[in-house]
Amino acid sequence: MTTESTEPAGSAGPAEPAAASGGGGARAWLREHSELGVCLLLFALGVLVLTDALTMDVDIAQRGPIGPRTVPFVVGAGLLLVGALLAVDVLRGGRGEAESGEDVDLDEPADWRTVLLLTGVFLATAVLIGPLGFPIAGALLFWGSAYALGSRHHDRDPLIAAGLSLFTYFVFDNLLGVPLPGGPLMGVL
């Protein structure tokens, strides 16, 4: 003889409410362990850096024992290690603390004028660095950034910006061997 259930079809048995609340429990667990998203990002970046390092075309015999793959290997391995250590800390109950040292009033609206001015300065530099060269475009970048961030010393700021730009150009072009476009000043510098 077989026994049939007298409960109507579709009604929840004793195990189903626990399963239904388990979905909310999983969401709550993920919300409490949201730092695991940062761990996943670190793992993904580490894998990307290591993959790029492994597929890099270099002839190690021409470069010596430490070649261009060394730094990407160290950075990729470091990203994987930090991601793993952070995941272990989060799973053991470690929590990130809210930063209390900032002197920012979160109730104030964003200063969109400054953001837009800085964006314009960076875009203008990207467009002008080819035809004008780094010394002139860099001076415009430094002066424009100072102006966007609130400096109103119109006599002093352009001189500091020009000096900083020329110093940066000489350091990169002459000392570090990184060629920067000189523009119309190429014969003068």
Short mmCIF file of N, CA and C in Angstrom, two decimals:
data_model
loop_
_atom_site.label_atom_id
_atom_site.label_comp_id
_atom_site.label_asym_id
_atom_site.label_seq_id
_atom_site.Cartn_x
_atom_site.Cartn_y
_atom_site.Cartn_z
N MET A 1 0.84 -1.16 0.00
CA MET A 1 0.00 0.00 0.00
C MET A 1 0.89 1.24 0.00
N THR A 2 0.55 2.24 -0.79
CA THR A 2 1.33 3.47 -0.87
C THR A 2 0.65 4.57 -0.08
N THR A 3 1.46 5.45 0.45
CA THR A 3 0.89 6.58 1.18
C THR A 3 1.03 7.82 0.32
N GLU A 4 0.00 8.58 0.24
CA GLU A 4 0.04 9.81 -0.56
C GLU A 4 -0.06 10.99 0.37
N SER A 5 0.54 12.07 -0.02
CA SER A 5 0.51 13.28 0.79
C SER A 5 -0.85 13.94 0.64
N THR A 6 -1.37 14.44 1.74
CA THR A 6 -2.65 15.11 1.70
C THR A 6 -2.49 16.62 1.52
N GLU A 7 -1.24 17.11 1.42
CA GLU A 7 -1.03 18.53 1.23
C GLU A 7 -1.31 18.88 -0.23
N PRO A 8 -1.93 20.01 -0.48
CA PRO A 8 -2.19 20.40 -1.85
C PRO A 8 -0.89 20.70 -2.59
N ALA A 9 -0.91 20.53 -3.90
CA ALA A 9 0.28 20.80 -4.71
C ALA A 9 0.62 22.28 -4.62
N GLY A 10 1.92 22.58 -4.54
CA GLY A 10 2.36 23.97 -4.50
C GLY A 10 2.49 24.52 -3.10
N SER A 11 2.05 23.82 -2.08
CA SER A 11 2.21 24.36 -0.73
C SER A 11 3.62 24.08 -0.25
N ALA A 12 4.09 24.93 0.61
CA ALA A 12 5.46 24.81 1.09
C ALA A 12 5.52 23.79 2.19
N GLY A 13 6.44 22.86 2.03
CA GLY A 13 6.69 21.88 3.08
C GLY A 13 7.63 22.48 4.10
N PRO A 14 8.05 21.70 5.09
CA PRO A 14 8.91 22.23 6.13
C PRO A 14 10.29 22.66 5.62
N ALA A 15 10.80 22.06 4.54
CA ALA A 15 12.13 22.40 4.07
C ALA A 15 12.12 23.65 3.18
N GLU A 16 11.02 23.97 2.55
CA GLU A 16 10.99 25.07 1.60
C GLU A 16 11.12 26.45 2.25
N PRO A 17 10.54 26.75 3.41
CA PRO A 17 10.75 28.07 3.97
C PRO A 17 12.22 28.31 4.32
N ALA A 18 12.92 27.29 4.74
CA ALA A 18 14.34 27.46 5.06
C ALA A 18 15.12 27.78 3.79
N ALA A 19 14.75 27.11 2.68
CA ALA A 19 15.44 27.38 1.42
C ALA A 19 15.13 28.79 0.93
N ALA A 20 13.90 29.23 1.11
CA ALA A 20 13.53 30.58 0.67
C ALA A 20 14.28 31.62 1.49
N SER A 21 14.43 31.40 2.78
CA SER A 21 15.17 32.37 3.59
C SER A 21 16.67 32.25 3.35
N GLY A 22 17.11 31.09 2.82
CA GLY A 22 18.54 30.91 2.51
C GLY A 22 18.97 31.84 1.40
N GLY A 23 18.07 32.16 0.44
CA GLY A 23 18.42 33.11 -0.61
C GLY A 23 18.69 34.47 -0.02
N GLY A 24 17.88 34.89 0.95
CA GLY A 24 18.12 36.16 1.62
C GLY A 24 19.37 36.08 2.47
N GLY A 25 19.63 34.88 3.02
CA GLY A 25 20.83 34.70 3.82
C GLY A 25 22.08 34.81 2.97
N ALA A 26 22.01 34.31 1.74
CA ALA A 26 23.15 34.41 0.84
C ALA A 26 23.40 35.88 0.47
N ARG A 27 22.33 36.62 0.23
CA ARG A 27 22.49 38.04 -0.08
C ARG A 27 23.07 38.79 1.11
N ALA A 28 22.58 38.48 2.28
CA ALA A 28 23.09 39.14 3.49
C ALA A 28 24.56 38.79 3.69
N TRP A 29 24.93 37.54 3.43
CA TRP A 29 26.33 37.12 3.58
C TRP A 29 27.20 37.88 2.59
N LEU A 30 26.73 37.99 1.33
CA LEU A 30 27.51 38.72 0.33
C LEU A 30 27.62 40.20 0.68
N ARG A 31 26.54 40.77 1.23
CA ARG A 31 26.58 42.17 1.63
C ARG A 31 27.58 42.37 2.77
N GLU A 32 27.64 41.44 3.69
CA GLU A 32 28.59 41.54 4.80
C GLU A 32 30.03 41.31 4.37
N HIS A 33 30.21 40.60 3.27
CA HIS A 33 31.55 40.28 2.78
C HIS A 33 31.79 40.93 1.42
N SER A 34 31.34 42.17 1.26
CA SER A 34 31.45 42.85 -0.03
C SER A 34 32.90 43.11 -0.43
N GLU A 35 33.81 43.06 0.53
CA GLU A 35 35.22 43.27 0.20
C GLU A 35 35.76 42.15 -0.70
N LEU A 36 35.03 41.05 -0.78
CA LEU A 36 35.46 39.97 -1.67
C LEU A 36 35.44 40.41 -3.13
N GLY A 37 34.63 41.42 -3.45
CA GLY A 37 34.64 41.99 -4.79
C GLY A 37 35.98 42.61 -5.12
N VAL A 38 36.59 43.25 -4.15
CA VAL A 38 37.93 43.82 -4.35
C VAL A 38 38.94 42.69 -4.56
N CYS A 39 38.76 41.60 -3.83
CA CYS A 39 39.65 40.44 -4.00
C CYS A 39 39.55 39.90 -5.42
N LEU A 40 38.32 39.79 -5.93
CA LEU A 40 38.14 39.32 -7.30
C LEU A 40 38.78 40.26 -8.31
N LEU A 41 38.66 41.56 -8.08
CA LEU A 41 39.29 42.53 -8.96
C LEU A 41 40.81 42.39 -8.94
N LEU A 42 41.38 42.22 -7.75
CA LEU A 42 42.83 42.04 -7.64
C LEU A 42 43.28 40.76 -8.34
N PHE A 43 42.52 39.68 -8.17
CA PHE A 43 42.85 38.43 -8.85
C PHE A 43 42.80 38.62 -10.37
N ALA A 44 41.75 39.28 -10.86
CA ALA A 44 41.61 39.48 -12.30
C ALA A 44 42.76 40.32 -12.84
N LEU A 45 43.13 41.40 -12.13
CA LEU A 45 44.25 42.21 -12.57
C LEU A 45 45.56 41.44 -12.54
N GLY A 46 45.75 40.63 -11.50
CA GLY A 46 46.96 39.81 -11.41
C GLY A 46 47.07 38.82 -12.55
N VAL A 47 45.96 38.16 -12.86
CA VAL A 47 45.96 37.21 -13.98
C VAL A 47 46.22 37.94 -15.30
N LEU A 48 45.62 39.11 -15.48
CA LEU A 48 45.82 39.88 -16.70
C LEU A 48 47.29 40.29 -16.85
N VAL A 49 47.89 40.78 -15.78
CA VAL A 49 49.29 41.21 -15.84
C VAL A 49 50.21 40.03 -16.11
N LEU A 50 49.97 38.90 -15.44
CA LEU A 50 50.81 37.72 -15.68
C LEU A 50 50.63 37.17 -17.08
N THR A 51 49.40 37.19 -17.59
CA THR A 51 49.16 36.72 -18.95
C THR A 51 49.88 37.60 -19.96
N ASP A 52 49.81 38.91 -19.76
CA ASP A 52 50.53 39.81 -20.66
C ASP A 52 52.04 39.61 -20.57
N ALA A 53 52.53 39.36 -19.38
CA ALA A 53 53.97 39.15 -19.22
C ALA A 53 54.42 37.86 -19.90
N LEU A 54 53.59 36.83 -19.83
CA LEU A 54 53.95 35.56 -20.45
C LEU A 54 53.89 35.61 -21.97
N THR A 55 53.02 36.45 -22.51
CA THR A 55 52.88 36.54 -23.96
C THR A 55 53.74 37.64 -24.57
N MET A 56 54.56 38.30 -23.77
CA MET A 56 55.42 39.38 -24.25
C MET A 56 56.53 38.80 -25.10
N ASP A 57 56.77 39.41 -26.27
CA ASP A 57 57.85 38.98 -27.15
C ASP A 57 59.14 39.70 -26.78
N VAL A 58 60.06 38.96 -26.17
CA VAL A 58 61.37 39.51 -25.84
C VAL A 58 62.41 38.43 -26.08
N ASP A 59 63.60 38.88 -26.42
CA ASP A 59 64.72 37.95 -26.55
C ASP A 59 65.58 38.15 -25.31
N ILE A 60 65.44 37.26 -24.34
CA ILE A 60 66.08 37.41 -23.04
C ILE A 60 67.61 37.40 -23.16
N ALA A 61 68.15 36.76 -24.19
CA ALA A 61 69.60 36.72 -24.35
C ALA A 61 70.16 38.10 -24.65
N GLN A 62 69.39 38.97 -25.29
CA GLN A 62 69.86 40.30 -25.61
C GLN A 62 69.73 41.25 -24.43
N ARG A 63 68.87 40.94 -23.50
CA ARG A 63 68.58 41.86 -22.40
C ARG A 63 69.32 41.54 -21.11
N GLY A 64 69.82 40.35 -20.96
CA GLY A 64 70.46 39.96 -19.71
C GLY A 64 69.49 39.18 -18.84
N PRO A 65 69.89 38.87 -17.61
CA PRO A 65 69.04 38.03 -16.76
C PRO A 65 67.75 38.73 -16.29
N ILE A 66 67.80 40.05 -16.14
CA ILE A 66 66.59 40.77 -15.74
C ILE A 66 66.10 41.54 -16.95
N GLY A 67 64.98 41.06 -17.50
CA GLY A 67 64.45 41.68 -18.71
C GLY A 67 63.15 42.41 -18.45
N PRO A 68 62.46 42.74 -19.52
CA PRO A 68 61.22 43.50 -19.38
C PRO A 68 60.07 42.70 -18.77
N ARG A 69 60.22 41.39 -18.63
CA ARG A 69 59.17 40.59 -18.00
C ARG A 69 59.24 40.60 -16.48
N THR A 70 60.36 41.00 -15.92
CA THR A 70 60.57 40.88 -14.48
C THR A 70 59.56 41.69 -13.68
N VAL A 71 59.41 42.96 -14.00
CA VAL A 71 58.49 43.81 -13.24
C VAL A 71 57.05 43.35 -13.38
N PRO A 72 56.56 43.02 -14.59
CA PRO A 72 55.19 42.51 -14.66
C PRO A 72 54.98 41.22 -13.87
N PHE A 73 55.97 40.35 -13.83
CA PHE A 73 55.84 39.13 -13.02
C PHE A 73 55.72 39.48 -11.54
N VAL A 74 56.55 40.39 -11.07
CA VAL A 74 56.51 40.78 -9.66
C VAL A 74 55.19 41.46 -9.33
N VAL A 75 54.74 42.36 -10.20
CA VAL A 75 53.47 43.07 -9.95
C VAL A 75 52.30 42.10 -9.99
N GLY A 76 52.27 41.20 -10.99
CA GLY A 76 51.17 40.23 -11.09
C GLY A 76 51.13 39.29 -9.90
N ALA A 77 52.30 38.80 -9.50
CA ALA A 77 52.34 37.91 -8.33
C ALA A 77 51.94 38.67 -7.07
N GLY A 78 52.35 39.93 -6.96
CA GLY A 78 51.96 40.74 -5.81
C GLY A 78 50.45 40.96 -5.76
N LEU A 79 49.83 41.21 -6.92
CA LEU A 79 48.38 41.38 -6.96
C LEU A 79 47.66 40.11 -6.52
N LEU A 80 48.13 38.95 -6.99
CA LEU A 80 47.52 37.68 -6.58
C LEU A 80 47.70 37.44 -5.08
N LEU A 81 48.89 37.74 -4.56
CA LEU A 81 49.16 37.53 -3.14
C LEU A 81 48.29 38.46 -2.28
N VAL A 82 48.21 39.73 -2.63
CA VAL A 82 47.39 40.67 -1.86
C VAL A 82 45.92 40.29 -1.94
N GLY A 83 45.47 39.85 -3.12
CA GLY A 83 44.08 39.40 -3.24
C GLY A 83 43.79 38.20 -2.36
N ALA A 84 44.73 37.25 -2.32
CA ALA A 84 44.53 36.07 -1.48
C ALA A 84 44.55 36.43 0.00
N LEU A 85 45.48 37.27 0.42
CA LEU A 85 45.55 37.67 1.82
C LEU A 85 44.31 38.46 2.24
N LEU A 86 43.82 39.31 1.37
CA LEU A 86 42.61 40.07 1.67
C LEU A 86 41.41 39.14 1.76
N ALA A 87 41.31 38.15 0.87
CA ALA A 87 40.20 37.21 0.93
C ALA A 87 40.22 36.42 2.23
N VAL A 88 41.39 35.97 2.65
CA VAL A 88 41.50 35.24 3.92
C VAL A 88 41.07 36.14 5.08
N ASP A 89 41.51 37.39 5.08
CA ASP A 89 41.14 38.31 6.15
C ASP A 89 39.63 38.55 6.18
N VAL A 90 39.03 38.74 5.02
CA VAL A 90 37.58 38.99 4.96
C VAL A 90 36.81 37.76 5.43
N LEU A 91 37.24 36.58 5.01
CA LEU A 91 36.53 35.35 5.41
C LEU A 91 36.71 35.05 6.89
N ARG A 92 37.78 35.57 7.49
CA ARG A 92 37.97 35.39 8.94
C ARG A 92 37.23 36.44 9.76
N GLY A 93 36.56 37.36 9.08
CA GLY A 93 35.76 38.35 9.79
C GLY A 93 36.34 39.75 9.78
N GLY A 94 37.42 39.96 9.06
CA GLY A 94 38.00 41.29 8.98
C GLY A 94 37.08 42.24 8.22
N ARG A 95 36.99 43.46 8.66
CA ARG A 95 36.12 44.45 8.03
C ARG A 95 36.91 45.72 7.79
N GLY A 96 36.62 46.36 6.67
CA GLY A 96 37.21 47.66 6.40
C GLY A 96 36.51 48.72 7.23
N GLU A 97 37.28 49.63 7.79
CA GLU A 97 36.70 50.69 8.61
C GLU A 97 36.49 51.94 7.78
N ALA A 98 35.44 52.66 8.09
CA ALA A 98 35.20 53.93 7.42
C ALA A 98 36.31 54.90 7.79
N GLU A 99 36.73 55.67 6.83
CA GLU A 99 37.82 56.60 7.08
C GLU A 99 37.29 57.79 7.86
N SER A 100 37.93 58.05 8.98
CA SER A 100 37.47 59.14 9.83
C SER A 100 38.38 60.36 9.74
N GLY A 101 39.51 60.22 9.09
CA GLY A 101 40.47 61.31 9.05
C GLY A 101 40.20 62.34 7.97
N GLU A 102 39.29 62.07 7.06
CA GLU A 102 39.02 63.00 5.99
C GLU A 102 38.26 64.21 6.50
N ASP A 103 38.61 65.35 5.99
CA ASP A 103 37.95 66.58 6.36
C ASP A 103 37.03 66.99 5.21
N VAL A 104 36.10 66.11 4.87
CA VAL A 104 35.19 66.32 3.76
C VAL A 104 33.77 66.32 4.30
N ASP A 105 33.01 67.32 3.90
CA ASP A 105 31.61 67.39 4.27
C ASP A 105 30.81 66.70 3.17
N LEU A 106 30.29 65.51 3.46
CA LEU A 106 29.58 64.73 2.46
C LEU A 106 28.22 65.31 2.12
N ASP A 107 27.76 66.28 2.90
CA ASP A 107 26.48 66.92 2.60
C ASP A 107 26.60 68.01 1.54
N GLU A 108 27.82 68.48 1.29
CA GLU A 108 28.05 69.51 0.28
C GLU A 108 28.01 68.88 -1.11
N PRO A 109 27.49 69.59 -2.10
CA PRO A 109 27.48 69.05 -3.46
C PRO A 109 28.89 69.07 -4.07
N ALA A 110 29.07 68.27 -5.10
CA ALA A 110 30.37 68.21 -5.77
C ALA A 110 30.65 69.53 -6.47
N ASP A 111 31.93 69.87 -6.57
CA ASP A 111 32.35 71.09 -7.26
C ASP A 111 32.58 70.76 -8.73
N TRP A 112 31.52 70.77 -9.51
CA TRP A 112 31.59 70.36 -10.91
C TRP A 112 32.38 71.34 -11.76
N ARG A 113 32.44 72.61 -11.35
CA ARG A 113 33.22 73.58 -12.11
C ARG A 113 34.69 73.18 -12.12
N THR A 114 35.22 72.82 -10.95
CA THR A 114 36.62 72.41 -10.87
C THR A 114 36.86 71.13 -11.66
N VAL A 115 35.96 70.17 -11.55
CA VAL A 115 36.10 68.90 -12.28
C VAL A 115 36.10 69.15 -13.78
N LEU A 116 35.19 69.98 -14.26
CA LEU A 116 35.12 70.26 -15.69
C LEU A 116 36.33 71.06 -16.18
N LEU A 117 36.80 72.02 -15.37
CA LEU A 117 37.99 72.76 -15.75
C LEU A 117 39.22 71.84 -15.85
N LEU A 118 39.39 70.97 -14.87
CA LEU A 118 40.52 70.04 -14.92
C LEU A 118 40.41 69.08 -16.10
N THR A 119 39.21 68.60 -16.37
CA THR A 119 39.00 67.73 -17.53
C THR A 119 39.36 68.45 -18.81
N GLY A 120 38.92 69.70 -18.93
CA GLY A 120 39.26 70.48 -20.12
C GLY A 120 40.75 70.70 -20.27
N VAL A 121 41.43 70.97 -19.16
CA VAL A 121 42.88 71.18 -19.20
C VAL A 121 43.59 69.91 -19.65
N PHE A 122 43.18 68.75 -19.12
CA PHE A 122 43.82 67.49 -19.51
C PHE A 122 43.56 67.15 -20.97
N LEU A 123 42.33 67.38 -21.43
CA LEU A 123 42.01 67.11 -22.83
C LEU A 123 42.77 68.06 -23.76
N ALA A 124 42.85 69.34 -23.38
CA ALA A 124 43.60 70.30 -24.19
C ALA A 124 45.08 69.91 -24.26
N THR A 125 45.63 69.43 -23.18
CA THR A 125 47.03 68.99 -23.18
C THR A 125 47.21 67.81 -24.12
N ALA A 126 46.27 66.87 -24.08
CA ALA A 126 46.37 65.70 -24.96
C ALA A 126 46.31 66.11 -26.43
N VAL A 127 45.52 67.11 -26.75
CA VAL A 127 45.39 67.56 -28.13
C VAL A 127 46.59 68.41 -28.54
N LEU A 128 47.10 69.24 -27.65
CA LEU A 128 48.14 70.20 -28.00
C LEU A 128 49.56 69.68 -27.87
N ILE A 129 49.76 68.53 -27.23
CA ILE A 129 51.13 68.06 -26.99
C ILE A 129 51.84 67.70 -28.30
N GLY A 130 51.11 67.25 -29.30
CA GLY A 130 51.72 66.93 -30.59
C GLY A 130 52.19 68.16 -31.33
N PRO A 131 51.29 69.10 -31.62
CA PRO A 131 51.72 70.27 -32.39
C PRO A 131 52.58 71.27 -31.61
N LEU A 132 52.33 71.45 -30.33
CA LEU A 132 53.08 72.45 -29.56
C LEU A 132 54.28 71.88 -28.84
N GLY A 133 54.31 70.57 -28.62
CA GLY A 133 55.40 69.95 -27.88
C GLY A 133 55.12 69.96 -26.39
N PHE A 134 55.90 69.15 -25.65
CA PHE A 134 55.67 69.05 -24.22
C PHE A 134 55.98 70.32 -23.44
N PRO A 135 57.04 71.05 -23.74
CA PRO A 135 57.31 72.24 -22.92
C PRO A 135 56.15 73.24 -22.89
N ILE A 136 55.54 73.51 -24.02
CA ILE A 136 54.43 74.48 -24.07
C ILE A 136 53.15 73.84 -23.54
N ALA A 137 52.83 72.63 -24.01
CA ALA A 137 51.61 71.96 -23.54
C ALA A 137 51.69 71.65 -22.05
N GLY A 138 52.87 71.28 -21.58
CA GLY A 138 53.05 71.01 -20.15
C GLY A 138 52.87 72.26 -19.31
N ALA A 139 53.39 73.39 -19.82
CA ALA A 139 53.20 74.65 -19.09
C ALA A 139 51.72 75.00 -19.01
N LEU A 140 51.00 74.81 -20.11
CA LEU A 140 49.56 75.05 -20.09
C LEU A 140 48.85 74.09 -19.13
N LEU A 141 49.32 72.85 -19.07
CA LEU A 141 48.74 71.87 -18.15
C LEU A 141 48.95 72.30 -16.70
N PHE A 142 50.17 72.66 -16.36
CA PHE A 142 50.46 73.04 -14.97
C PHE A 142 49.75 74.33 -14.57
N TRP A 143 49.77 75.33 -15.47
CA TRP A 143 49.10 76.59 -15.15
C TRP A 143 47.59 76.40 -15.09
N GLY A 144 47.02 75.66 -16.05
CA GLY A 144 45.58 75.43 -16.06
C GLY A 144 45.11 74.65 -14.85
N SER A 145 45.91 73.69 -14.41
CA SER A 145 45.55 72.91 -13.22
C SER A 145 45.59 73.79 -11.98
N ALA A 146 46.59 74.64 -11.88
CA ALA A 146 46.67 75.53 -10.73
C ALA A 146 45.48 76.49 -10.71
N TYR A 147 45.11 77.01 -11.88
CA TYR A 147 43.96 77.91 -11.97
C TYR A 147 42.67 77.19 -11.60
N ALA A 148 42.49 75.98 -12.13
CA ALA A 148 41.26 75.22 -11.85
C ALA A 148 41.15 74.87 -10.37
N LEU A 149 42.27 74.68 -9.70
CA LEU A 149 42.25 74.33 -8.29
C LEU A 149 42.23 75.54 -7.37
N GLY A 150 42.15 76.75 -7.95
CA GLY A 150 41.89 77.92 -7.13
C GLY A 150 43.00 78.94 -7.01
N SER A 151 44.16 78.73 -7.60
CA SER A 151 45.24 79.71 -7.50
C SER A 151 44.93 80.89 -8.40
N ARG A 152 45.08 82.10 -7.87
CA ARG A 152 44.78 83.30 -8.66
C ARG A 152 45.98 84.25 -8.70
N HIS A 153 47.18 83.69 -8.70
CA HIS A 153 48.40 84.49 -8.82
C HIS A 153 48.77 84.52 -10.30
N HIS A 154 48.15 85.46 -11.04
CA HIS A 154 48.30 85.49 -12.49
C HIS A 154 49.69 85.92 -12.95
N ASP A 155 50.46 86.54 -12.09
CA ASP A 155 51.80 86.92 -12.48
C ASP A 155 52.82 85.82 -12.18
N ARG A 156 52.60 85.06 -11.14
CA ARG A 156 53.56 84.06 -10.69
C ARG A 156 53.30 82.68 -11.29
N ASP A 157 52.04 82.26 -11.40
CA ASP A 157 51.70 80.89 -11.82
C ASP A 157 52.23 80.52 -13.21
N PRO A 158 52.12 81.39 -14.23
CA PRO A 158 52.66 80.99 -15.55
C PRO A 158 54.18 80.78 -15.52
N LEU A 159 54.88 81.57 -14.72
CA LEU A 159 56.34 81.41 -14.64
C LEU A 159 56.71 80.09 -13.96
N ILE A 160 56.01 79.77 -12.89
CA ILE A 160 56.26 78.49 -12.21
C ILE A 160 55.90 77.32 -13.13
N ALA A 161 54.78 77.45 -13.84
CA ALA A 161 54.36 76.38 -14.75
C ALA A 161 55.38 76.17 -15.86
N ALA A 162 55.91 77.27 -16.44
CA ALA A 162 56.92 77.15 -17.50
C ALA A 162 58.20 76.51 -16.96
N GLY A 163 58.63 76.93 -15.78
CA GLY A 163 59.83 76.34 -15.19
C GLY A 163 59.65 74.87 -14.88
N LEU A 164 58.50 74.51 -14.33
CA LEU A 164 58.22 73.11 -14.00
C LEU A 164 58.14 72.26 -15.27
N SER A 165 57.55 72.81 -16.32
CA SER A 165 57.43 72.08 -17.57
C SER A 165 58.81 71.86 -18.21
N LEU A 166 59.63 72.89 -18.23
CA LEU A 166 60.98 72.73 -18.79
C LEU A 166 61.81 71.76 -17.98
N PHE A 167 61.72 71.83 -16.66
CA PHE A 167 62.43 70.90 -15.79
C PHE A 167 61.98 69.46 -16.07
N THR A 168 60.68 69.24 -16.16
CA THR A 168 60.15 67.90 -16.44
C THR A 168 60.62 67.40 -17.80
N TYR A 169 60.61 68.29 -18.81
CA TYR A 169 61.05 67.92 -20.15
C TYR A 169 62.52 67.48 -20.13
N PHE A 170 63.37 68.26 -19.47
CA PHE A 170 64.79 67.91 -19.44
C PHE A 170 65.05 66.63 -18.66
N VAL A 171 64.34 66.41 -17.57
CA VAL A 171 64.53 65.18 -16.79
C VAL A 171 64.15 63.97 -17.63
N PHE A 172 62.99 64.02 -18.27
CA PHE A 172 62.55 62.85 -19.04
C PHE A 172 63.38 62.69 -20.31
N ASP A 173 63.61 63.77 -21.04
CA ASP A 173 64.28 63.67 -22.34
C ASP A 173 65.78 63.40 -22.19
N ASN A 174 66.43 64.09 -21.29
CA ASN A 174 67.89 63.97 -21.19
C ASN A 174 68.36 62.96 -20.15
N LEU A 175 67.79 62.98 -18.96
CA LEU A 175 68.28 62.11 -17.90
C LEU A 175 67.72 60.69 -17.99
N LEU A 176 66.42 60.57 -18.25
CA LEU A 176 65.79 59.25 -18.30
C LEU A 176 65.79 58.62 -19.69
N GLY A 177 66.04 59.42 -20.72
CA GLY A 177 66.07 58.89 -22.07
C GLY A 177 64.68 58.61 -22.64
N VAL A 178 63.66 59.25 -22.10
CA VAL A 178 62.30 59.10 -22.61
C VAL A 178 62.03 60.29 -23.51
N PRO A 179 61.98 60.06 -24.83
CA PRO A 179 61.81 61.20 -25.74
C PRO A 179 60.40 61.79 -25.64
N LEU A 180 60.33 63.07 -25.40
CA LEU A 180 59.07 63.81 -25.39
C LEU A 180 59.07 64.75 -26.58
N PRO A 181 57.92 65.02 -27.16
CA PRO A 181 57.89 65.93 -28.31
C PRO A 181 58.29 67.34 -27.90
N GLY A 182 59.22 67.92 -28.65
CA GLY A 182 59.69 69.25 -28.33
C GLY A 182 58.88 70.34 -29.02
N GLY A 183 58.21 69.98 -30.12
CA GLY A 183 57.41 70.96 -30.82
C GLY A 183 58.29 72.01 -31.48
N PRO A 184 57.78 73.24 -31.57
CA PRO A 184 58.55 74.30 -32.22
C PRO A 184 59.81 74.69 -31.45
N LEU A 185 59.90 74.29 -30.19
CA LEU A 185 61.09 74.60 -29.41
C LEU A 185 62.18 73.54 -29.54
N MET A 186 61.99 72.56 -30.45
CA MET A 186 62.93 71.44 -30.55
C MET A 186 64.34 71.92 -30.87
N GLY A 187 64.50 72.90 -31.74
CA GLY A 187 65.84 73.38 -32.08
C GLY A 187 66.43 74.25 -30.98
N VAL A 188 65.58 74.88 -30.20
CA VAL A 188 66.06 75.77 -29.15
C VAL A 188 66.50 74.97 -27.92
N LEU A 189 65.72 73.94 -27.58
CA LEU A 189 66.02 73.14 -26.40
C LEU A 189 66.99 72.07 -26.78
#
